[in-house]
């Protein structure tokens, strides 16, 4: 009797973990966008090292833009 309950509890736990994993994988999956969108980025080109450098440059540019916006916003608020 104990063995039956043990096996059933393992199956229940396995079912719960499977359903949670399925939900997580569905949440992470990339939605398919129509091919005619103008906002989509061009497909990556070059070697992985070049792609990495491009991504690093893009992130550095975005961070510097955000910092500049924050500084200008702070200056505007202090001027008022």
PDB file of C-alpha atoms in Angstrom:
ATOM      1  CA  UNK A   1       0.000   0.000   0.000  1.00  0.00           C
ATOM      2  CA  UNK A   2       2.841   2.387   0.836  1.00  0.00           C
ATOM      3  CA  UNK A   3       4.482   1.636  -2.478  1.00  0.00           C
ATOM      4  CA  UNK A   4       1.301   2.446  -4.390  1.00  0.00           C
ATOM      5  CA  UNK A   5       0.993   5.816  -2.631  1.00  0.00           C
ATOM      6  CA  UNK A   6       4.684   6.499  -3.262  1.00  0.00           C
ATOM      7  CA  UNK A   7       4.351   5.814  -6.980  1.00  0.00           C
ATOM      8  CA  UNK A   8       1.131   7.859  -7.217  1.00  0.00           C
ATOM      9  CA  UNK A   9       2.703  10.801  -5.392  1.00  0.00           C
ATOM     10  CA  UNK A  10       5.714  10.667  -7.725  1.00  0.00           C
ATOM     11  CA  UNK A  11       3.394  10.710 -10.729  1.00  0.00           C
ATOM     12  CA  UNK A  12       1.496  13.686  -9.321  1.00  0.00           C
ATOM     13  CA  UNK A  13       4.744  15.584  -8.703  1.00  0.00           C
ATOM     14  CA  UNK A  14       5.942  14.727 -12.203  1.00  0.00           C
ATOM     15  CA  UNK A  15       2.686  16.002 -13.708  1.00  0.00           C
ATOM     16  CA  UNK A  16       2.940  19.267 -11.760  1.00  0.00           C
ATOM     17  CA  UNK A  17       6.549  19.805 -12.808  1.00  0.00           C
ATOM     18  CA  UNK A  18       5.669  19.005 -16.423  1.00  0.00           C
ATOM     19  CA  UNK A  19       2.823  21.515 -16.488  1.00  0.00           C
ATOM     20  CA  UNK A  20       5.029  24.209 -14.910  1.00  0.00           C
ATOM     21  CA  UNK A  21       7.795  23.529 -17.418  1.00  0.00           C
ATOM     22  CA  UNK A  22       5.304  23.755 -20.267  1.00  0.00           C
ATOM     23  CA  UNK A  23       4.038  27.123 -19.022  1.00  0.00           C
ATOM     24  CA  UNK A  24       7.589  28.447 -18.668  1.00  0.00           C
ATOM     25  CA  UNK A  25       8.566  27.311 -22.151  1.00  0.00           C
ATOM     26  CA  UNK A  26       5.465  28.896 -23.651  1.00  0.00           C
ATOM     27  CA  UNK A  27       6.225  32.172 -21.866  1.00  0.00           C
ATOM     28  CA  UNK A  28       9.791  32.208 -23.200  1.00  0.00           C
ATOM     29  CA  UNK A  29       8.955  31.274 -26.775  1.00  0.00           C
ATOM     30  CA  UNK A  30       9.447  34.062 -29.310  1.00  0.00           C
ATOM     31  CA  UNK A  31       6.217  35.195 -30.945  1.00  0.00           C
ATOM     32  CA  UNK A  32       6.250  35.122 -34.727  1.00  0.00           C
ATOM     33  CA  UNK A  33       5.858  38.597 -36.203  1.00  0.00           C
ATOM     34  CA  UNK A  34       4.643  39.335 -39.695  1.00  0.00           C
ATOM     35  CA  UNK A  35       7.512  39.767 -42.128  1.00  0.00           C
ATOM     36  CA  UNK A  36       6.362  43.218 -43.233  1.00  0.00           C
ATOM     37  CA  UNK A  37       7.064  45.071 -39.993  1.00  0.00           C
ATOM     38  CA  UNK A  38       9.393  48.034 -40.282  1.00  0.00           C
ATOM     39  CA  UNK A  39      10.515  47.894 -36.638  1.00  0.00           C
ATOM     40  CA  UNK A  40      12.110  44.473 -36.925  1.00  0.00           C
ATOM     41  CA  UNK A  41      15.881  44.362 -36.744  1.00  0.00           C
ATOM     42  CA  UNK A  42      17.853  43.071 -39.698  1.00  0.00           C
ATOM     43  CA  UNK A  43      19.075  39.503 -39.385  1.00  0.00           C
ATOM     44  CA  UNK A  44      22.492  39.232 -37.748  1.00  0.00           C
ATOM     45  CA  UNK A  45      25.396  39.001 -40.135  1.00  0.00           C
ATOM     46  CA  UNK A  46      29.055  38.232 -39.658  1.00  0.00           C
ATOM     47  CA  UNK A  47      30.876  35.976 -37.297  1.00  0.00           C
ATOM     48  CA  UNK A  48      29.731  35.477 -33.718  1.00  0.00           C
ATOM     49  CA  UNK A  49      32.611  37.699 -32.557  1.00  0.00           C
ATOM     50  CA  UNK A  50      31.445  40.506 -34.856  1.00  0.00           C
ATOM     51  CA  UNK A  51      27.854  40.045 -33.696  1.00  0.00           C
ATOM     52  CA  UNK A  52      29.031  40.249 -30.098  1.00  0.00           C
ATOM     53  CA  UNK A  53      30.944  43.457 -30.759  1.00  0.00           C
ATOM     54  CA  UNK A  54      27.959  44.989 -32.541  1.00  0.00           C
ATOM     55  CA  UNK A  55      25.717  44.102 -29.622  1.00  0.00           C
ATOM     56  CA  UNK A  56      28.211  45.553 -27.126  1.00  0.00           C
ATOM     57  CA  UNK A  57      28.407  48.784 -29.124  1.00  0.00           C
ATOM     58  CA  UNK A  58      24.634  49.001 -29.354  1.00  0.00           C
ATOM     59  CA  UNK A  59      24.252  48.478 -25.600  1.00  0.00           C
ATOM     60  CA  UNK A  60      26.972  51.044 -24.835  1.00  0.00           C
ATOM     61  CA  UNK A  61      25.277  53.561 -27.149  1.00  0.00           C
ATOM     62  CA  UNK A  62      21.889  52.941 -25.542  1.00  0.00           C
ATOM     63  CA  UNK A  63      23.341  53.345 -22.051  1.00  0.00           C
ATOM     64  CA  UNK A  64      25.073  56.590 -22.975  1.00  0.00           C
ATOM     65  CA  UNK A  65      21.852  57.927 -24.548  1.00  0.00           C
ATOM     66  CA  UNK A  66      19.913  57.027 -21.418  1.00  0.00           C
ATOM     67  CA  UNK A  67      22.492  58.750 -19.214  1.00  0.00           C
ATOM     68  CA  UNK A  68      22.394  61.865 -21.395  1.00  0.00           C
ATOM     69  CA  UNK A  69      18.599  61.923 -21.245  1.00  0.00           C
ATOM     70  CA  UNK A  70      18.717  61.583 -17.482  1.00  0.00           C
ATOM     71  CA  UNK A  71      21.246  64.406 -17.172  1.00  0.00           C
ATOM     72  CA  UNK A  72      19.229  66.706 -19.448  1.00  0.00           C
ATOM     73  CA  UNK A  73      16.043  65.868 -17.549  1.00  0.00           C
ATOM     74  CA  UNK A  74      17.783  66.684 -14.264  1.00  0.00           C
ATOM     75  CA  UNK A  75      19.039  69.992 -15.674  1.00  0.00           C
ATOM     76  CA  UNK A  76      15.565  70.885 -16.920  1.00  0.00           C
ATOM     77  CA  UNK A  77      14.017  70.137 -13.547  1.00  0.00           C
ATOM     78  CA  UNK A  78      16.604  72.146 -11.649  1.00  0.00           C
ATOM     79  CA  UNK A  79      16.201  75.116 -14.042  1.00  0.00           C
ATOM     80  CA  UNK A  80      12.472  75.332 -13.398  1.00  0.00           C
TER      81      UNK A  80
END
